[in-house]
GROMACS .gro file of N, CA and C in nm:
model
  348
    1ALA      N    1   0.926 -31.353  -8.615
    1ALA     CA    2   1.001 -31.310  -8.491
    1ALA      C    3   0.888 -31.241  -8.362
    2HIS      N    4   0.901 -31.248  -8.281
    2HIS     CA    5   0.804 -31.173  -8.183
    2HIS      C    6   0.945 -31.089  -8.093
    3ARG      N    7   0.830 -31.041  -8.022
    3ARG     CA    8   0.890 -31.021  -7.896
    3ARG      C    9   0.774 -30.943  -7.791
    4SER      N   10   0.796 -30.910  -7.693
    4SER     CA   11   0.662 -30.916  -7.581
    4SER      C   12   0.724 -30.775  -7.530
    5ALA      N   13   0.609 -30.668  -7.558
    5ALA     CA   14   0.579 -30.522  -7.468
    5ALA      C   15   0.486 -30.597  -7.431
    6TRP      N   16   0.538 -30.497  -7.305
    6TRP     CA   17   0.409 -30.392  -7.286
    6TRP      C   18   0.368 -30.263  -7.235
    7ILE      N   19   0.231 -30.246  -7.260
    7ILE     CA   20   0.216 -30.153  -7.213
    7ILE      C   21   0.216 -30.105  -7.083
    8ALA      N   22   0.186 -29.947  -7.111
    8ALA     CA   23   0.247 -29.909  -6.955
    8ALA      C   24   0.161 -29.905  -6.889
    9HIS      N   25   0.106 -29.895  -6.803
    9HIS     CA   26   0.039 -29.897  -6.671
    9HIS      C   27  -0.034 -29.786  -6.648
   10ARG      N   28   0.033 -29.673  -6.689
   10ARG     CA   29  -0.082 -29.537  -6.720
   10ARG      C   30  -0.073 -29.483  -6.850
   11PRO      N   31  -0.184 -29.390  -6.850
   11PRO     CA   32  -0.167 -29.316  -6.999
   11PRO      C   33  -0.023 -29.308  -7.053
   12HIS      N   34  -0.015 -29.366  -7.209
   12HIS     CA   35   0.130 -29.245  -7.281
   12HIS      C   36   0.093 -29.072  -7.272
   13ALA      N   37   0.193 -29.085  -7.237
   13ALA     CA   38   0.188 -28.914  -7.284
   13ALA      C   39   0.160 -28.901  -7.468
   14TRP      N   40   0.163 -28.980  -7.478
   14TRP     CA   41   0.110 -28.904  -7.672
   14TRP      C   42  -0.015 -29.005  -7.699
   15SER      N   43  -0.111 -29.057  -7.597
   15SER     CA   44  -0.214 -29.144  -7.650
   15SER      C   45  -0.396 -29.062  -7.603
   16GLY      N   46  -0.391 -28.971  -7.500
   16GLY     CA   47  -0.447 -28.819  -7.476
   16GLY      C   48  -0.559 -28.949  -7.431
   17GLY      N   49  -0.524 -29.135  -7.422
   17GLY     CA   50  -0.689 -29.140  -7.340
   17GLY      C   51  -0.569 -29.261  -7.244
   18ALA      N   52  -0.611 -29.369  -7.159
   18ALA     CA   53  -0.611 -29.462  -7.087
   18ALA      C   54  -0.547 -29.569  -7.149
   19VAL      N   55  -0.515 -29.673  -7.115
   19VAL     CA   56  -0.425 -29.758  -7.132
   19VAL      C   57  -0.461 -29.860  -7.025
   20ARG      N   58  -0.442 -30.000  -7.073
   20ARG     CA   59  -0.485 -30.102  -6.996
   20ARG      C   60  -0.311 -30.142  -7.014
   21ALA      N   61  -0.262 -30.136  -6.905
   21ALA     CA   62  -0.144 -30.262  -6.849
   21ALA      C   63  -0.165 -30.425  -6.912
   22THR      N   64  -0.135 -30.440  -7.041
   22THR     CA   65  -0.174 -30.612  -7.071
   22THR      C   66   0.016 -30.579  -7.181
   23ALA      N   67   0.063 -30.713  -7.182
   23ALA     CA   68   0.112 -30.791  -7.210
   23ALA      C   69   0.105 -30.836  -7.426
   24VAL      N   70   0.198 -30.753  -7.473
   24VAL     CA   71   0.116 -30.816  -7.642
   24VAL      C   72   0.243 -30.894  -7.699
   25ALA      N   73   0.217 -30.933  -7.758
   25ALA     CA   74   0.293 -30.925  -7.894
   25ALA      C   75   0.320 -30.868  -7.978
   26VAL      N   76   0.435 -30.863  -8.022
   26VAL     CA   77   0.488 -30.763  -8.149
   26VAL      C   78   0.563 -30.770  -8.194
   27ALA      N   79   0.498 -30.837  -8.324
   27ALA     CA   80   0.547 -30.900  -8.447
   27ALA      C   81   0.682 -30.773  -8.500
   28ALA      N   82   0.759 -30.843  -8.504
   28ALA     CA   83   0.915 -30.789  -8.513
   28ALA      C   84   0.853 -30.768  -8.761
   29LEU      N   85   0.949 -30.638  -8.731
   29LEU     CA   86   0.910 -30.637  -8.815
   29LEU      C   87   1.083 -30.554  -8.933
   30GLU      N   88   1.058 -30.648  -9.083
   30GLU     CA   89   1.176 -30.651  -9.148
   30GLU      C   90   1.182 -30.488  -9.156
   31PRO      N   91   1.319 -30.432  -9.174
   31PRO     CA   92   1.358 -30.310  -9.197
   31PRO      C   93   1.268 -30.196  -9.330
   32LYS      N   94   1.310 -30.251  -9.400
   32LYS     CA   95   1.216 -30.209  -9.519
   32LYS      C   96   1.039 -30.234  -9.489
   33GLN      N   97   1.010 -30.321  -9.364
   33GLN     CA   98   0.894 -30.270  -9.323
   33GLN      C   99   0.835 -30.193  -9.298
   34LEU      N  100   0.884 -30.158  -9.245
   34LEU     CA  101   0.929 -30.111  -9.074
   34LEU      C  102   0.935 -29.916  -9.199
   35THR      N  103   1.042 -29.873  -9.259
   35THR     CA  104   1.004 -29.791  -9.265
   35THR      C  105   0.905 -29.728  -9.364
   36MET      N  106   0.829 -29.846  -9.431
   36MET     CA  107   0.738 -29.822  -9.500
   36MET      C  108   0.585 -29.801  -9.407
   37GLU      N  109   0.581 -29.895  -9.309
   37GLU     CA  110   0.491 -29.851  -9.211
   37GLU      C  111   0.435 -29.697  -9.160
   38LEU      N  112   0.583 -29.669  -9.133
   38LEU     CA  113   0.629 -29.552  -9.118
   38LEU      C  114   0.617 -29.423  -9.175
   39VAL      N  115   0.613 -29.435  -9.318
   39VAL     CA  116   0.604 -29.361  -9.447
   39VAL      C  117   0.441 -29.417  -9.439
   40ARG      N  118   0.377 -29.466  -9.442
   40ARG     CA  119   0.205 -29.455  -9.443
   40ARG      C  120   0.165 -29.411  -9.345
   41SER      N  121   0.203 -29.340  -9.225
   41SER     CA  122   0.136 -29.344  -9.112
   41SER      C  123   0.054 -29.219  -9.168
   42ASN      N  124  -0.047 -29.204  -9.098
   42ASN     CA  125  -0.105 -29.106  -9.116
   42ASN      C  126  -0.159 -29.021  -9.043
   43ARG      N  127  -0.104 -29.114  -8.915
   43ARG     CA  128  -0.186 -28.977  -8.785
   43ARG      C  129  -0.024 -28.955  -8.683
   44THR      N  130   0.010 -28.842  -8.655
   44THR     CA  131   0.063 -28.881  -8.526
   44THR      C  132   0.119 -29.000  -8.477
   45VAL      N  133  -0.008 -29.053  -8.395
   45VAL     CA  134  -0.045 -29.098  -8.302
   45VAL      C  135  -0.019 -29.255  -8.346
   46GLN      N  136  -0.003 -29.269  -8.524
   46GLN     CA  137   0.089 -29.389  -8.583
   46GLN      C  138   0.209 -29.417  -8.527
   47LEU      N  139   0.252 -29.244  -8.580
   47LEU     CA  140   0.417 -29.332  -8.573
   47LEU      C  141   0.458 -29.338  -8.412
   48MET      N  142   0.331 -29.241  -8.290
   48MET     CA  143   0.389 -29.258  -8.223
   48MET      C  144   0.390 -29.422  -8.201
   49ARG      N  145   0.333 -29.520  -8.195
   49ARG     CA  146   0.262 -29.652  -8.133
   49ARG      C  147   0.390 -29.740  -8.234
   50LEU      N  148   0.454 -29.706  -8.375
   50LEU     CA  149   0.574 -29.758  -8.412
   50LEU      C  150   0.689 -29.777  -8.354
   51TRP      N  151   0.713 -29.561  -8.302
   51TRP     CA  152   0.784 -29.579  -8.230
   51TRP      C  153   0.798 -29.712  -8.110
   52GLU      N  154   0.676 -29.683  -7.950
   52GLU     CA  155   0.714 -29.753  -7.861
   52GLU      C  156   0.681 -29.915  -7.946
   53GLU      N  157   0.645 -30.000  -8.027
   53GLU     CA  158   0.642 -30.140  -8.043
   53GLU      C  159   0.789 -30.150  -8.095
   54HIS      N  160   0.870 -30.032  -8.180
   54HIS     CA  161   0.959 -30.106  -8.290
   54HIS      C  162   1.109 -29.971  -8.263
   55GLY      N  163   1.123 -29.888  -8.166
   55GLY     CA  164   1.197 -29.799  -8.145
   55GLY      C  165   1.313 -29.857  -8.105
   56ASP      N  166   1.329 -29.973  -8.083
   56ASP     CA  167   1.414 -30.020  -8.058
   56ASP      C  168   1.537 -30.086  -8.207
   57ASP      N  169   1.417 -30.074  -8.283
   57ASP     CA  170   1.483 -30.151  -8.398
   57ASP      C  171   1.516 -30.000  -8.495
   58PHE      N  172   1.497 -29.910  -8.440
   58PHE     CA  173   1.551 -29.808  -8.573
   58PHE      C  174   1.664 -29.818  -8.577
   59ASN      N  175   1.654 -29.819  -8.726
   59ASN     CA  176   1.834 -29.720  -8.788
   59ASN      C  177   1.774 -29.604  -8.824
   60ALA      N  178   1.891 -29.581  -8.908
   60ALA     CA  179   1.898 -29.382  -8.963
   60ALA      C  180   1.808 -29.407  -9.111
   61MET      N  181   1.734 -29.519  -9.107
   61MET     CA  182   1.662 -29.516  -9.231
   61MET      C  183   1.505 -29.438  -9.135
   62HIS      N  184   1.482 -29.583  -9.072
   62HIS     CA  185   1.387 -29.490  -8.974
   62HIS      C  186   1.414 -29.361  -8.892
   63ILE      N  187   1.462 -29.344  -8.830
   63ILE     CA  188   1.494 -29.168  -8.789
   63ILE      C  189   1.382 -29.102  -8.859
   64SER      N  190   1.539 -29.125  -8.972
   64SER     CA  191   1.496 -28.994  -9.086
   64SER      C  192   1.311 -28.954  -9.149
   65ALA      N  193   1.303 -29.090  -9.134
   65ALA     CA  194   1.125 -29.158  -9.218
   65ALA      C  195   1.030 -29.093  -9.091
   66PHE      N  196   1.038 -29.075  -8.969
   66PHE     CA  197   0.971 -29.038  -8.818
   66PHE      C  198   0.978 -28.952  -8.852
   67TRP      N  199   1.099 -28.842  -8.859
   67TRP     CA  200   1.098 -28.729  -8.860
   67TRP      C  201   0.970 -28.632  -9.004
   68ASN      N  202   1.058 -28.727  -9.090
   68ASN     CA  203   0.987 -28.633  -9.181
   68ASN      C  204   0.865 -28.674  -9.288
   69ARG      N  205   0.860 -28.765  -9.133
   69ARG     CA  206   0.664 -28.782  -9.188
   69ARG      C  207   0.620 -28.725  -9.057
   70LEU      N  208   0.658 -28.693  -8.944
   70LEU     CA  209   0.590 -28.628  -8.833
   70LEU      C  210   0.556 -28.446  -8.904
   71GLY      N  211   0.648 -28.433  -8.987
   71GLY     CA  212   0.701 -28.303  -9.030
   71GLY      C  213   0.602 -28.272  -9.146
   72LYS      N  214   0.553 -28.329  -9.259
   72LYS     CA  215   0.459 -28.367  -9.304
   72LYS      C  216   0.297 -28.368  -9.277
   73LEU      N  217   0.299 -28.437  -9.184
   73LEU     CA  218   0.138 -28.447  -9.111
   73LEU      C  219   0.093 -28.318  -9.048
   74VAL      N  220   0.200 -28.284  -8.979
   74VAL     CA  221   0.195 -28.170  -8.895
   74VAL      C  222   0.201 -28.035  -8.947
   75ARG      N  223   0.233 -28.011  -9.085
   75ARG     CA  224   0.222 -27.914  -9.205
   75ARG      C  225   0.100 -27.886  -9.203
   76SER      N  226   0.043 -28.002  -9.271
   76SER     CA  227  -0.129 -28.032  -9.333
   76SER      C  228  -0.176 -28.026  -9.243
   77SER      N  229  -0.231 -28.001  -9.133
   77SER     CA  230  -0.300 -28.048  -9.082
   77SER      C  231  -0.319 -28.030  -8.927
   78ARG      N  232  -0.435 -27.975  -8.894
   78ARG     CA  233  -0.439 -27.847  -8.777
   78ARG      C  234  -0.421 -27.964  -8.678
   79ALA      N  235  -0.518 -28.052  -8.681
   79ALA     CA  236  -0.573 -28.170  -8.595
   79ALA      C  237  -0.361 -28.203  -8.525
   80GLU      N  238  -0.339 -28.263  -8.612
   80GLU     CA  239  -0.209 -28.303  -8.626
   80GLU      C  240  -0.132 -28.172  -8.528
   81GLN      N  241  -0.149 -27.986  -8.585
   81GLN     CA  242  -0.038 -27.932  -8.496
   81GLN      C  243  -0.144 -27.939  -8.355
   82SER      N  244  -0.222 -27.963  -8.289
   82SER     CA  245  -0.308 -27.941  -8.196
   82SER      C  246  -0.277 -28.076  -8.098
   83TRP      N  247  -0.219 -28.199  -8.155
   83TRP     CA  248  -0.183 -28.365  -8.131
   83TRP      C  249  -0.035 -28.268  -7.998
   84LEU      N  250   0.035 -28.194  -8.134
   84LEU     CA  251   0.164 -28.214  -8.088
   84LEU      C  252   0.232 -28.066  -8.024
   85ARG      N  253   0.155 -28.020  -8.069
   85ARG     CA  254   0.160 -27.868  -7.872
   85ARG      C  255   0.094 -27.948  -7.769
   86ALA      N  256   0.061 -27.992  -7.810
   86ALA     CA  257  -0.043 -28.126  -7.597
   86ALA      C  258   0.059 -28.188  -7.602
   87ARG      N  259   0.062 -28.220  -7.666
   87ARG     CA  260   0.134 -28.373  -7.614
   87ARG      C  261   0.310 -28.399  -7.662
   88GLY      N  262   0.370 -28.306  -7.722
   88GLY     CA  263   0.525 -28.215  -7.774
   88GLY      C  264   0.638 -28.282  -7.699
   89ALA      N  265   0.615 -28.323  -7.566
   89ALA     CA  266   0.727 -28.362  -7.435
   89ALA      C  267   0.714 -28.559  -7.468
   90ALA      N  268   0.630 -28.624  -7.541
   90ALA     CA  269   0.629 -28.733  -7.592
   90ALA      C  270   0.734 -28.756  -7.667
   91LEU      N  271   0.762 -28.692  -7.749
   91LEU     CA  272   0.887 -28.669  -7.845
   91LEU      C  273   0.974 -28.711  -7.779
   92SER      N  274   1.058 -28.705  -7.680
   92SER     CA  275   1.148 -28.687  -7.595
   92SER      C  276   1.227 -28.752  -7.622
   93PRO      N  277   1.159 -28.898  -7.622
   93PRO     CA  278   1.263 -28.978  -7.676
   93PRO      C  279   1.330 -29.058  -7.791
   94VAL      N  280   1.297 -29.000  -7.854
   94VAL     CA  281   1.266 -28.981  -8.036
   94VAL      C  282   1.395 -28.900  -8.031
   95ARG      N  283   1.380 -28.777  -7.992
   95ARG     CA  284   1.490 -28.699  -7.985
   95ARG      C  285   1.592 -28.744  -7.925
   96GLU      N  286   1.607 -28.774  -7.833
   96GLU     CA  287   1.706 -28.775  -7.765
   96GLU      C  288   1.791 -28.928  -7.903
   97ARG      N  289   1.705 -29.036  -7.895
   97ARG     CA  290   1.781 -29.140  -8.005
   97ARG      C  291   1.846 -29.075  -8.124
   98THR      N  292   1.741 -28.910  -8.158
   98THR     CA  293   1.835 -28.935  -8.288
   98THR      C  294   1.896 -28.817  -8.294
   99LEU      N  295   1.900 -28.751  -8.140
   99LEU     CA  296   2.061 -28.711  -8.053
   99LEU      C  297   2.169 -28.793  -8.041
  100ALA      N  298   2.135 -28.866  -8.083
  100ALA     CA  299   2.271 -29.045  -7.979
  100ALA      C  300   2.294 -29.078  -8.138
  101MET      N  301   2.240 -29.070  -8.267
  101MET     CA  302   2.243 -29.095  -8.339
  101MET      C  303   2.325 -29.024  -8.461
  102LEU      N  304   2.297 -28.849  -8.439
  102LEU     CA  305   2.340 -28.815  -8.507
  102LEU      C  306   2.521 -28.852  -8.558
  103PRO      N  307   2.533 -28.896  -8.513
  103PRO     CA  308   2.733 -28.906  -8.604
  103PRO      C  309   2.707 -28.971  -8.679
  104ASP      N  310   2.639 -29.049  -8.655
  104ASP     CA  311   2.654 -29.247  -8.768
  104ASP      C  312   2.570 -29.216  -8.898
  105LEU      N  313   2.468 -29.080  -8.861
  105LEU     CA  314   2.308 -29.047  -9.023
  105LEU      C  315   2.504 -29.016  -9.092
  106GLU      N  316   2.438 -29.003  -9.208
  106GLU     CA  317   2.496 -28.999  -9.338
  106GLU      C  318   2.408 -28.885  -9.402
  107ALA      N  319   2.495 -28.857  -9.504
  107ALA     CA  320   2.411 -28.678  -9.562
  107ALA      C  321   2.231 -28.686  -9.571
  108ARG      N  322   2.244 -28.804  -9.647
  108ARG     CA  323   2.049 -28.804  -9.707
  108ARG      C  324   1.978 -28.859  -9.550
  109SER      N  325   2.030 -28.919  -9.473
  109SER     CA  326   1.931 -28.908  -9.362
  109SER      C  327   1.927 -28.789  -9.219
  110LEU      N  328   2.032 -28.763  -9.234
  110LEU     CA  329   2.066 -28.653  -9.189
  110LEU      C  330   1.981 -28.518  -9.222
  111VAL      N  331   1.951 -28.492  -9.330
  111VAL     CA  332   1.898 -28.383  -9.457
  111VAL      C  333   1.707 -28.406  -9.455
  112ASN      N  334   1.684 -28.502  -9.447
  112ASN     CA  335   1.555 -28.565  -9.437
  112ASN      C  336   1.491 -28.557  -9.314
  113THR      N  337   1.614 -28.603  -9.178
  113THR     CA  338   1.548 -28.597  -9.133
  113THR      C  339   1.545 -28.458  -9.006
  114ALA      N  340   1.681 -28.328  -9.070
  114ALA     CA  341   1.666 -28.182  -9.001
  114ALA      C  342   1.537 -28.147  -9.066
  115HIS      N  343   1.520 -28.157  -9.223
  115HIS     CA  344   1.376 -28.159  -9.254
  115HIS      C  345   1.255 -28.147  -9.249
  116GLY      N  346   1.203 -28.253  -9.196
  116GLY     CA  347   1.059 -28.328  -9.130
  116GLY      C  348   1.093 -28.203  -9.007
   0.00000   0.00000   0.00000
């Protein structure tokens, strides 16, 4: 299944550069595939791209994997720390979604989310 996603007319707070306005077909990922993509992300910008493309499909496991991976990236790389300092506000939608999901998170997901 595909869904159409619009790339914003202005640069994303997380991208650090200009983004043209275009419609692109984004392939829906199975939940397990999305989790693996989150865990395999090597840069914060990759996590943010996954959030933009698939954030509507994030479940508790995905939220947990997102924050856990972000924490590991930022703790291990000055470049990622710099990215986060410069564009931390871009995480607001993810934070809001996480807060909304808190009552439904099971213990393991909650611990992994908090650890991230």
